[in-house]
Coordinates of C-alpha atoms in Angstrom, one line a residue:
Chain A
M1 CA 69.8 129.7 68.2
N2 CA 70.4 129.9 64.5
L3 CA 71.9 126.5 63.7
I4 CA 72.8 127.4 60.1
L5 CA 75.3 129.9 61.5
V6 CA 77.0 127.4 63.7
L7 CA 77.3 124.6 61.2
P8 CA 80.4 126.0 59.5
L9 CA 82.2 125.8 62.9
I10 CA 80.8 122.4 63.9
V11 CA 81.4 120.6 60.6
P12 CA 85.2 121.1 60.6
L13 CA 85.5 120.5 64.3
A14 CA 83.6 117.2 64.0
T15 CA 85.7 116.3 61.0
A16 CA 88.9 117.0 62.9
I17 CA 87.7 114.9 65.9
L18 CA 86.7 112.0 63.7
T19 CA 89.9 112.1 61.7
V20 CA 91.8 111.9 65.0
L21 CA 89.7 109.0 66.1
A22 CA 90.3 107.3 62.8
G23 CA 94.0 107.9 63.2
R24 CA 95.0 104.3 62.9
W25 CA 93.2 103.7 59.6
R26 CA 94.7 105.9 56.9
W27 CA 92.0 105.3 54.3
A28 CA 89.3 106.2 56.8
Q29 CA 91.1 109.4 57.7
R30 CA 91.4 110.4 54.1
W31 CA 87.8 109.8 53.2
L32 CA 86.5 111.5 56.3
S33 CA 88.7 114.5 55.5
A34 CA 87.3 114.8 52.0
L35 CA 83.7 114.2 53.1
G36 CA 84.1 116.8 55.9
A37 CA 85.4 119.4 53.5
A38 CA 82.5 118.7 51.1
A39 CA 80.1 119.1 54.0
L40 CA 81.7 122.4 55.0
L41 CA 81.3 123.7 51.4
A42 CA 77.6 122.6 51.4
A43 CA 77.0 124.3 54.8
A44 CA 78.6 127.5 53.6
L45 CA 76.6 127.5 50.3
A46 CA 73.4 127.0 52.3
L47 CA 74.3 129.9 54.6
L48 CA 75.1 132.2 51.6
E49 CA 71.8 131.3 50.0
F50 CA 70.0 131.9 53.3
V51 CA 71.7 135.3 53.9
R52 CA 71.0 136.3 50.3
R53 CA 67.3 135.7 50.7
E54 CA 66.7 136.5 54.4
G55 CA 69.3 139.2 55.1
I56 CA 71.9 139.4 57.8
Q57 CA 71.8 136.4 60.3
V58 CA 72.7 136.5 63.9
A59 CA 73.2 133.7 66.5
Y60 CA 73.7 134.4 70.2
I61 CA 75.9 131.7 71.8
G62 CA 74.4 130.4 75.0
N63 CA 71.5 132.7 74.4
W64 CA 73.3 135.6 76.0
P65 CA 71.9 138.7 74.4
A66 CA 74.2 141.1 72.6
P67 CA 76.3 142.9 73.6
Y68 CA 76.9 140.8 76.7
G69 CA 77.5 137.3 75.2
I70 CA 79.5 136.2 72.1
T71 CA 77.6 136.8 68.9
L72 CA 78.0 135.2 65.6
A73 CA 76.8 137.3 62.7
A74 CA 76.9 136.6 59.0
D75 CA 76.3 139.3 56.4
L76 CA 76.9 138.7 52.7
F77 CA 80.6 139.5 52.9
S78 CA 81.0 136.9 55.7
A79 CA 79.0 134.3 53.7
I80 CA 80.9 134.8 50.5
M81 CA 84.2 134.4 52.4
L82 CA 82.8 131.2 54.1
V83 CA 81.9 129.7 50.7
L84 CA 85.4 130.5 49.4
A85 CA 86.9 128.9 52.5
G86 CA 84.8 125.8 52.0
L87 CA 85.7 125.6 48.3
M88 CA 89.4 125.9 49.0
G89 CA 89.1 123.4 51.8
L90 CA 87.5 120.9 49.5
A91 CA 90.0 121.5 46.6
V92 CA 93.0 121.1 49.0
A93 CA 91.5 118.1 50.8
V94 CA 91.1 116.3 47.5
Y95 CA 94.5 117.4 46.3
S96 CA 96.1 116.2 49.5
L97 CA 94.7 112.7 48.9
A98 CA 97.0 112.4 45.9
S99 CA 99.9 114.5 47.1
M100 CA 100.4 114.2 50.8
D101 CA 103.1 111.8 52.0
P102 CA 102.1 109.0 54.5
A103 CA 104.4 110.3 57.2
R104 CA 102.7 113.6 57.4
E105 CA 99.3 112.0 57.3
R106 CA 100.2 109.8 60.3
F107 CA 101.3 112.9 62.2
G108 CA 97.9 114.4 62.0
Y109 CA 97.9 116.4 58.8
Y110 CA 94.1 116.0 58.2
P111 CA 92.9 117.0 61.7
L112 CA 95.2 120.1 61.6
L113 CA 93.8 121.0 58.1
H114 CA 90.2 121.0 59.5
I115 CA 91.1 122.9 62.6
L116 CA 92.7 125.5 60.4
L117 CA 89.4 125.7 58.4
M118 CA 87.5 126.0 61.6
G119 CA 89.7 128.9 62.7
V120 CA 89.2 130.6 59.3
C121 CA 85.4 130.1 59.4
G122 CA 85.2 131.3 63.0
A123 CA 87.1 134.5 62.1
F124 CA 84.6 135.2 59.2
L125 CA 81.6 134.5 61.4
T126 CA 82.3 136.2 64.7
G127 CA 80.7 139.4 65.7
D128 CA 82.9 140.0 68.7
I129 CA 86.3 141.5 68.5
F130 CA 87.9 139.5 71.3
N131 CA 86.4 136.4 69.8
L132 CA 88.1 137.3 66.6
Y133 CA 91.4 137.3 68.4
V134 CA 90.6 133.8 69.7
W135 CA 89.7 132.5 66.2
F136 CA 92.9 134.1 64.8
E137 CA 94.8 132.1 67.4
V138 CA 93.0 128.8 66.6
M139 CA 93.9 129.4 62.9
L140 CA 97.5 130.4 63.7
V141 CA 98.3 127.5 66.1
S142 CA 97.2 124.9 63.5
S143 CA 99.0 126.8 60.7
F144 CA 102.2 126.9 62.9
V145 CA 102.1 123.1 63.1
L146 CA 101.2 122.7 59.5
V147 CA 104.1 124.8 58.3
A148 CA 106.6 122.9 60.5
L149 CA 105.1 119.4 60.0
G150 CA 107.8 117.3 58.5
G151 CA 110.7 119.0 60.1
E152 CA 112.8 119.7 56.9
R153 CA 115.4 122.4 57.3
A154 CA 113.8 124.9 55.1
Q155 CA 110.5 124.4 56.8
L156 CA 111.9 125.0 60.3
E157 CA 113.7 128.1 59.2
G158 CA 110.6 129.4 57.5
A159 CA 108.5 128.4 60.5
I160 CA 110.6 130.5 62.9
K161 CA 110.0 133.7 60.9
Y162 CA 106.3 132.8 60.3
V163 CA 105.7 132.1 64.0
T164 CA 107.7 135.2 65.3
L165 CA 106.0 137.7 63.1
N166 CA 102.5 136.3 63.6
L167 CA 102.9 136.1 67.4
M168 CA 104.0 139.8 67.3
S169 CA 101.0 140.7 65.4
S170 CA 98.8 138.8 67.9
A171 CA 100.4 140.7 70.8
L172 CA 99.7 144.0 69.0
F173 CA 96.1 142.9 68.2
L174 CA 95.5 141.9 71.8
A175 CA 96.9 145.2 73.1
A176 CA 94.6 147.0 70.6
V177 CA 91.6 145.1 71.7
G178 CA 92.3 145.8 75.4
S179 CA 92.8 149.5 74.7
L180 CA 89.6 149.6 72.6
Y181 CA 87.7 148.0 75.6
G182 CA 89.3 150.6 77.9
V183 CA 88.0 153.4 75.6
A184 CA 84.6 152.1 74.6
G185 CA 83.7 149.6 77.3
T186 CA 82.4 146.9 75.0
L187 CA 83.7 144.2 72.7
N188 CA 80.7 143.4 70.5
M189 CA 81.5 144.9 67.1
A190 CA 78.0 146.2 66.4
D191 CA 77.9 147.8 69.9
L192 CA 81.4 149.2 69.4
A193 CA 80.3 150.8 66.1
V194 CA 77.7 152.7 68.2
Q195 CA 79.9 153.5 71.2
L196 CA 82.9 154.7 69.1
H197 CA 80.8 157.6 67.7
Q198 CA 80.2 158.9 71.3
V199 CA 83.8 158.7 72.5
A200 CA 85.0 161.9 74.0
Q201 CA 88.4 161.8 72.3
P202 CA 88.1 160.9 68.7
G203 CA 91.9 161.2 68.3
L204 CA 92.3 158.2 70.6
V205 CA 90.1 156.1 68.3
T206 CA 92.1 157.0 65.3
T207 CA 95.3 156.1 67.1
L208 CA 93.8 152.7 68.0
S209 CA 92.7 152.2 64.4
I210 CA 96.4 152.5 63.4
L211 CA 97.3 149.8 66.0
F212 CA 94.7 147.6 64.4
L213 CA 96.0 148.5 60.9
V214 CA 99.5 147.3 62.0
A215 CA 98.3 144.1 63.6
F216 CA 96.1 143.1 60.7
G217 CA 98.6 144.5 58.3
I218 CA 101.2 141.9 59.5
K219 CA 98.6 139.1 59.1
S220 CA 97.5 140.2 55.6
A221 CA 101.1 140.9 54.5
I222 CA 100.8 144.6 53.4
F223 CA 103.8 146.9 52.9
P224 CA 106.1 147.1 54.9
L225 CA 105.0 144.2 57.1
F226 CA 105.1 141.3 54.5
F227 CA 108.6 139.9 54.9
W228 CA 107.5 136.7 56.7
L229 CA 105.4 135.6 53.8
P230 CA 107.9 135.0 51.0
A231 CA 110.3 133.6 53.6
S232 CA 107.9 130.8 54.7
Y233 CA 105.1 130.1 52.2
H234 CA 107.2 128.0 49.8
T235 CA 108.7 125.7 52.4
P236 CA 105.8 123.4 53.4
P237 CA 104.3 120.7 51.1
V238 CA 102.4 122.2 48.2
A239 CA 98.9 121.4 49.6
V240 CA 99.7 123.4 52.7
S241 CA 101.2 126.3 50.8
A242 CA 98.1 126.3 48.6
I243 CA 95.6 126.6 51.5
F244 CA 97.8 129.2 53.2
A245 CA 98.1 131.2 50.0
G246 CA 94.4 131.0 49.4
L247 CA 93.0 131.7 52.8
L248 CA 95.3 132.9 55.6
T249 CA 96.3 136.4 54.4
K250 CA 92.7 136.9 53.2
V251 CA 91.5 136.5 56.8
G252 CA 93.7 139.5 57.6
V253 CA 92.2 141.4 54.7
Y254 CA 88.7 140.4 55.8
A255 CA 89.5 141.7 59.3
L256 CA 90.9 145.0 57.9
I257 CA 87.8 145.5 55.7
R258 CA 85.5 144.6 58.6
V259 CA 87.0 147.0 61.2
F260 CA 87.6 149.8 58.7
T261 CA 84.0 149.8 57.5
L262 CA 82.2 149.1 60.8
L263 CA 84.3 150.6 63.5
F264 CA 86.9 153.1 62.3
V265 CA 85.0 155.4 60.0
Q266 CA 85.5 158.6 62.2
D267 CA 88.5 160.0 60.3
V268 CA 88.2 158.5 56.8
A269 CA 90.3 161.3 55.2
F270 CA 93.3 160.2 57.3
T271 CA 92.9 156.4 57.8
H272 CA 91.6 155.4 54.4
T273 CA 94.1 157.6 52.6
L274 CA 96.9 155.9 54.5
I275 CA 95.4 152.5 53.5
L276 CA 95.3 153.7 49.9
I277 CA 99.0 154.7 50.0
L278 CA 99.9 151.4 51.6
A279 CA 97.9 149.6 48.9
G280 CA 100.0 151.2 46.2
L281 CA 103.3 150.5 47.9
T282 CA 102.2 146.9 48.6
M283 CA 101.4 146.3 44.9
V284 CA 104.7 147.7 43.7
T285 CA 107.0 146.0 46.2
G286 CA 105.3 142.7 45.8
V287 CA 105.5 142.6 42.1
L288 CA 109.1 143.9 42.0
G289 CA 110.1 141.2 44.5
A290 CA 108.5 138.6 42.3
V291 CA 110.6 139.7 39.3
A292 CA 113.8 138.9 41.1
Q293 CA 112.8 135.3 42.0
N294 CA 113.8 132.2 40.2
S295 CA 111.6 129.5 41.8
F296 CA 108.0 128.8 40.9
R297 CA 106.5 129.1 44.4
R298 CA 108.6 132.0 45.5
I299 CA 107.4 134.0 42.5
L300 CA 103.8 133.1 43.5
S301 CA 104.4 134.1 47.1
F302 CA 105.6 137.6 46.2
H303 CA 102.5 137.9 43.9
I304 CA 100.3 137.2 46.9
V305 CA 101.7 140.4 48.5
S306 CA 101.2 142.3 45.3
Q307 CA 97.6 141.2 45.0
I308 CA 96.8 142.1 48.6
G309 CA 97.5 145.7 47.5
Y310 CA 94.5 145.5 45.1
M311 CA 92.2 144.2 47.8
I312 CA 93.2 147.0 50.2
M313 CA 92.9 149.5 47.3
G314 CA 89.2 149.1 47.3
L315 CA 89.0 149.7 51.0
G316 CA 91.2 152.8 50.7
L317 CA 89.0 154.3 48.0
F318 CA 85.9 153.6 50.2
T319 CA 83.1 153.9 47.7
P320 CA 80.4 151.3 47.1
L321 CA 81.9 150.3 43.7
A322 CA 85.4 150.1 45.1
L323 CA 84.4 147.9 48.0
A324 CA 82.4 145.7 45.5
G325 CA 85.7 145.5 43.5
S326 CA 87.6 144.4 46.7
V327 CA 85.1 141.7 47.4
F328 CA 85.1 140.5 43.8
Y329 CA 88.9 140.6 43.8
I330 CA 89.2 138.5 47.0
A331 CA 86.9 135.9 45.5
H332 CA 88.8 135.8 42.2
H333 CA 92.2 135.9 43.9
I334 CA 91.5 133.0 46.4
I335 CA 90.5 130.7 43.5
V336 CA 93.3 131.7 41.1
K337 CA 96.1 131.8 43.6
T338 CA 95.3 128.4 45.2
N339 CA 95.1 127.0 41.8
L340 CA 98.5 128.3 40.7
F341 CA 100.1 126.8 43.9
L342 CA 98.4 123.5 43.1
I343 CA 99.8 123.6 39.6
S344 CA 103.3 124.3 41.0
G345 CA 102.9 121.0 42.9
V346 CA 102.2 119.1 39.7
T347 CA 105.2 120.5 37.9
Q348 CA 107.3 119.8 41.0
R349 CA 106.1 116.2 41.1
L350 CA 106.8 115.7 37.3
G351 CA 109.9 117.8 37.0
G352 CA 111.5 117.0 40.3
S353 CA 112.2 120.6 41.3
D354 CA 110.7 124.0 42.1
Y355 CA 113.4 126.0 40.4
L356 CA 112.7 127.5 37.0
K357 CA 116.2 126.6 35.8
K358 CA 115.6 122.8 36.4
L359 CA 112.1 122.7 34.9
G360 CA 111.2 122.8 31.2
G361 CA 109.4 121.2 28.3
F362 CA 106.1 120.9 30.0
Y363 CA 104.1 122.2 27.1
A364 CA 105.5 119.6 24.7
A365 CA 105.0 116.8 27.2
Y366 CA 101.7 117.9 28.9
P367 CA 99.8 120.4 26.7
G368 CA 96.7 120.1 28.8
L369 CA 98.6 121.2 31.9
G370 CA 99.8 124.2 30.0
V371 CA 96.3 125.3 29.2
L372 CA 95.3 124.7 32.9
F373 CA 98.2 126.9 33.9
L374 CA 97.4 129.7 31.4
I375 CA 93.8 130.2 32.7
P376 CA 94.7 131.2 36.3
A377 CA 98.0 132.9 35.2
L378 CA 96.4 135.2 32.7
S379 CA 93.5 135.7 35.1
L380 CA 96.0 136.9 37.7
A381 CA 97.4 139.4 35.3
G382 CA 93.9 140.6 34.4
I383 CA 93.6 139.5 30.7
P384 CA 90.0 139.6 29.5
P385 CA 87.7 137.7 29.6
L386 CA 89.0 136.0 32.7
S387 CA 87.9 136.8 36.3
G388 CA 90.9 139.0 37.1
F389 CA 90.0 141.4 34.3
W390 CA 86.6 142.2 35.8
A391 CA 88.0 142.5 39.3
K392 CA 90.7 145.0 38.2
L393 CA 88.2 146.8 35.9
T394 CA 85.9 147.4 38.8
L395 CA 88.6 148.7 41.0
I396 CA 90.1 150.9 38.3
V397 CA 86.7 152.4 37.4
A398 CA 86.2 153.1 41.1
G399 CA 89.6 154.8 41.2
L400 CA 88.8 157.0 38.2
D401 CA 85.4 157.9 39.6
T402 CA 87.1 159.3 42.8
G403 CA 89.9 161.0 40.8
Q404 CA 92.7 158.9 42.4
Y405 CA 94.7 158.7 39.2
A406 CA 98.0 157.9 40.9
I407 CA 96.7 154.6 42.4
V408 CA 95.0 153.7 39.0
A409 CA 98.3 154.2 37.2
V410 CA 100.1 152.0 39.8
A411 CA 97.4 149.3 39.5
L412 CA 97.7 149.2 35.7
G413 CA 101.5 149.2 35.8
V414 CA 101.6 146.4 38.3
S415 CA 99.2 144.4 36.1
L416 CA 101.8 144.6 33.3
L417 CA 104.6 143.4 35.6
T418 CA 102.3 140.6 36.8
L419 CA 101.9 139.5 33.2
F420 CA 105.7 139.7 32.8
S421 CA 106.2 137.3 35.8
M422 CA 103.6 134.9 34.5
T423 CA 105.1 134.8 31.0
K424 CA 108.5 134.2 32.7
I425 CA 107.0 131.1 34.4
W426 CA 105.4 130.1 31.1
G427 CA 108.6 130.5 29.2
E428 CA 110.8 128.7 31.7
V429 CA 108.6 125.9 32.8
F430 CA 106.4 125.2 29.7
W431 CA 108.1 126.5 26.6
K432 CA 111.8 126.0 27.2
P433 CA 113.0 122.6 26.1
A434 CA 113.4 120.2 29.1
P435 CA 116.9 120.6 30.6
A436 CA 119.3 117.7 30.2
R437 CA 119.4 115.9 33.6
A438 CA 119.7 112.5 35.1
A439 CA 116.4 110.9 34.1
L440 CA 114.1 111.2 37.1
P441 CA 111.5 108.5 37.3
A442 CA 108.5 110.9 37.2
S443 CA 105.9 109.4 39.5
Q444 CA 102.6 109.4 37.7
V445 CA 100.8 107.9 40.7
G446 CA 97.8 109.8 41.8
L447 CA 98.3 112.5 39.2
A448 CA 94.6 112.4 38.2
G449 CA 93.7 113.3 41.8
M450 CA 95.9 116.3 41.6
I451 CA 94.6 117.5 38.2
L452 CA 91.0 117.2 39.2
P453 CA 90.8 120.1 41.7
I454 CA 93.0 122.2 39.4
A455 CA 90.7 121.6 36.5
V456 CA 87.6 122.4 38.6
L457 CA 89.1 125.7 39.9
A458 CA 90.3 126.6 36.3
L459 CA 86.7 126.0 35.1
L460 CA 85.4 128.2 37.9
T461 CA 87.9 131.0 37.0
L462 CA 86.7 130.7 33.4
S463 CA 83.0 130.8 34.3
I464 CA 83.4 133.8 36.6
G465 CA 85.1 135.5 33.7
L466 CA 82.5 134.7 31.2
L467 CA 79.5 135.2 33.5
A468 CA 80.8 137.9 35.8
E469 CA 77.3 139.4 36.4
P470 CA 76.0 137.2 39.3
L471 CA 79.2 137.5 41.3
L472 CA 79.5 141.2 40.6
A473 CA 75.9 141.7 41.8
L474 CA 76.6 139.7 44.9
S475 CA 79.8 141.7 45.6
T476 CA 77.9 145.0 45.1
A477 CA 75.2 143.9 47.5
A478 CA 77.9 142.9 50.0
A479 CA 79.6 146.3 49.6
E480 CA 76.3 148.0 50.2
Q481 CA 75.9 146.2 53.5
L482 CA 79.4 147.0 54.5
L483 CA 79.0 150.7 53.8
N484 CA 75.6 151.0 55.5
P485 CA 76.3 149.2 58.8
A486 CA 73.0 150.3 60.2
A487 CA 71.3 147.1 59.2
Y488 CA 74.1 145.0 60.7
I489 CA 74.0 146.9 64.0
Q490 CA 70.2 146.8 64.1
T491 CA 70.2 143.0 63.5
V492 CA 72.8 142.3 66.1
L493 CA 71.6 144.6 68.8
G494 CA 67.9 144.3 67.8
G495 CA 67.0 142.1 70.8
R496 CA 67.5 145.0 73.2
Chain B
M1 CA 99.3 152.9 90.6
E2 CA 98.5 153.6 87.0
T3 CA 101.7 155.5 86.6
F4 CA 103.7 152.7 88.1
L5 CA 102.1 150.1 85.9
A6 CA 102.6 152.3 82.8
F7 CA 106.3 152.3 83.4
V8 CA 106.3 148.5 84.0
I9 CA 104.4 147.9 80.8
G10 CA 106.7 150.3 78.9
G11 CA 109.7 148.5 80.3
L12 CA 108.3 145.1 79.4
Y13 CA 107.7 146.2 75.8
A14 CA 111.1 147.7 75.5
A15 CA 112.8 144.6 77.0
G16 CA 110.7 142.3 74.8
L17 CA 111.6 144.2 71.6
Y18 CA 115.3 144.4 72.6
M19 CA 115.4 140.6 73.1
M20 CA 113.7 140.0 69.8
M21 CA 116.3 142.0 68.0
R22 CA 119.1 139.8 69.3
R23 CA 120.3 137.0 67.0
S24 CA 119.8 134.1 69.3
I25 CA 116.5 132.2 68.8
V26 CA 116.2 131.5 72.5
K27 CA 116.2 135.3 73.2
L28 CA 113.7 135.7 70.4
I29 CA 111.2 133.4 72.3
I30 CA 111.9 135.2 75.6
G31 CA 111.2 138.5 73.9
L32 CA 107.9 137.2 72.5
S33 CA 106.7 136.0 75.9
L34 CA 107.7 139.4 77.4
L35 CA 105.6 141.1 74.7
A36 CA 102.6 138.9 75.5
H37 CA 103.0 139.8 79.2
A38 CA 103.1 143.5 78.4
A39 CA 99.9 143.2 76.4
N40 CA 98.2 141.4 79.3
L41 CA 99.2 144.0 81.8
L42 CA 98.1 146.8 79.4
I43 CA 94.6 145.3 79.3
F44 CA 94.6 144.9 83.1
T45 CA 95.5 148.6 83.5
L46 CA 93.1 149.9 80.9
G47 CA 90.3 148.0 82.5
R48 CA 90.5 150.5 85.4
L49 CA 92.3 149.6 88.6
T50 CA 89.5 149.4 91.2
R51 CA 90.4 147.8 94.5
G52 CA 88.1 146.0 97.0
E53 CA 84.8 146.5 95.0
P54 CA 83.6 143.1 93.9
A55 CA 81.0 142.9 91.2
L56 CA 78.2 141.8 93.5
I57 CA 74.6 143.0 93.4
P58 CA 72.9 143.2 96.8
P59 CA 70.0 140.9 97.4
G60 CA 66.8 142.2 95.9
G61 CA 68.7 144.8 93.7
I62 CA 69.0 144.7 89.9
R63 CA 72.2 146.7 89.6
P64 CA 75.3 147.3 91.8
E65 CA 75.0 150.3 94.1
R66 CA 78.6 151.5 93.8
P67 CA 81.2 151.5 91.0
I68 CA 82.5 148.0 90.8
A69 CA 85.7 146.4 89.6
D70 CA 85.1 145.2 86.0
P71 CA 85.8 141.4 85.9
L72 CA 85.8 141.3 82.1
P73 CA 89.4 142.5 81.5
Q74 CA 90.6 139.7 83.8
A75 CA 88.6 137.2 81.8
L76 CA 90.3 138.5 78.7
I77 CA 93.7 138.2 80.2
L78 CA 93.0 134.7 81.4
T79 CA 92.1 133.7 77.9
A80 CA 95.1 135.4 76.5
I81 CA 97.4 133.7 79.1
V82 CA 96.1 130.3 78.2
I83 CA 96.5 130.9 74.5
G84 CA 99.9 132.4 75.0
F85 CA 101.0 129.4 77.1
G86 CA 100.1 127.0 74.4
V87 CA 101.7 129.0 71.6
Q88 CA 104.9 129.5 73.6
A89 CA 105.2 125.8 74.4
F90 CA 105.0 125.2 70.7
A91 CA 107.6 127.9 70.0
V92 CA 110.0 126.4 72.5
V93 CA 109.7 122.9 70.8
L94 CA 110.1 124.6 67.4
I95 CA 113.4 126.3 68.3
K96 CA 114.7 123.1 69.8
R97 CA 114.0 121.2 66.5
A98 CA 115.4 124.1 64.5
Y99 CA 118.5 124.1 66.6
Q100 CA 118.9 120.3 66.1
T101 CA 118.2 120.4 62.3
V102 CA 120.0 123.6 61.3
G103 CA 122.8 123.2 63.9
T104 CA 122.9 126.8 65.0
D105 CA 120.9 129.1 67.2
D106 CA 122.0 132.2 65.3
L107 CA 119.2 133.8 63.2
D108 CA 121.8 135.2 60.8
D109 CA 122.6 131.6 59.7
M110 CA 119.0 130.9 59.0
K111 CA 118.7 132.8 55.7
S112 CA 118.4 129.9 53.2
T113 CA 114.7 130.4 52.7
D114 CA 115.2 134.1 52.1
T115 CA 117.9 133.9 49.5
G116 CA 117.5 130.4 48.0

């Protein structure tokens, strides 16, 4: 068995178990968590390098040959997503050391964080559609507890909406998987890709693909299924919000891209055009929702929805360049969005509030933090030479190439509104003089530990922007693999 | 039998969605579990209803001689039931805590995170 493929699952599991065992010693838990996250990043980087050199990797669990047993498969897209998951895991684990309160730490915050990471990694690695459902559930159950951990009123209200919509999506996903098995008689994704071309009623497959679109659409928060996201993402502690914002919806996007490049390519004219329309509507509703908000994290939550639109846009256009743009966009977005949430945690700690009205004067007091905010904020809006510019440029060039001028116009307009939202935060939080209020004793304890991951992520955004070529080449190679699934199918089923 | 089960599944979906659209959080959870049951029965029905044909291979053979009942859908349902059990247990505790903290079981009174 291919050990390098299993490591991204074993490392977070082992970390979670060890942090549970170390439950009585808080310092041991904290260090184990940070070390485990670093080990996960290392394992993911090793896997990416291996896949880049040796091609697609497969592991058969229990040595059951495909398509009978459960298969793990990593192509470049999976490996890139794993590296991003490892990176965000490490950033948030370090940030948590400084920002998480002892009560939540005692109630098992660190084990839950690592189980969440295991679920995310499992979803990226699996080559079996039912196994994908199981990993989704692993991820969801730990996220349910993380979102409610602490039991504040807002958290519980947010958790009810989050849990309900995600359970509904799971029920739909399960029904879709069952129906797919009834139609094709297999659950291995590579085998499904082969079998679905020989199904007697192609209309049935298209119907099923829409069921998957709805199920994954709820998870990735596309229009009109996104309402749970802005209702819940701003309620838990910032570290939890940040890892949710960075990774969870992107697992939904990953699943969408995976099934709509590998399985459901029978009726591209219908399905992918529908995805393209949904992408445009997602961008517009997300960004307009953000304009109306007046709290830092709620603005950011609506922007997640808007940005999902860009990622789906690449899938809807369905050309090599467009998919490369999607992969690049996901990589850029995960880093930038997590970073913005982490920064909102610092302003909340120093200013004592999340509401724009109650914040202010940060540029005068902490100019360095202002610069650290500007890098991801302008990158999110797509200002050159930051990473968001290249991501949007790739998508827009792909849109122009295929003659989809409407979606290009929407994408450009939404960028402008994104810039407006970011300047609103900048004006209210950083430039505006600090509002007169009862002097809050701003706690400076552990601030350095919060700034460190922010600075590293900002540096990464900057370097992706200035040196876009390597990541763009990697995304292009990943898109090539996605659009020519023959190699993937051959590698997974090759043993037969 | 398929027709009968189709009506049962449709009824479960309809009842589940109806319960979810009520304002009480208790009914919301009941609706969710009905949806999960409907999905499980759907998998069961789509996996072909074959009676009295166990998936056994006669001694010396390498493949079954007659069409057999597919055990895989039942394995899927079992997995889904176990997962659903855990998740619903969590959901029940969640609504209890929410009821204690917010002081109401009416979803219409839980809008502070949407408007605040």
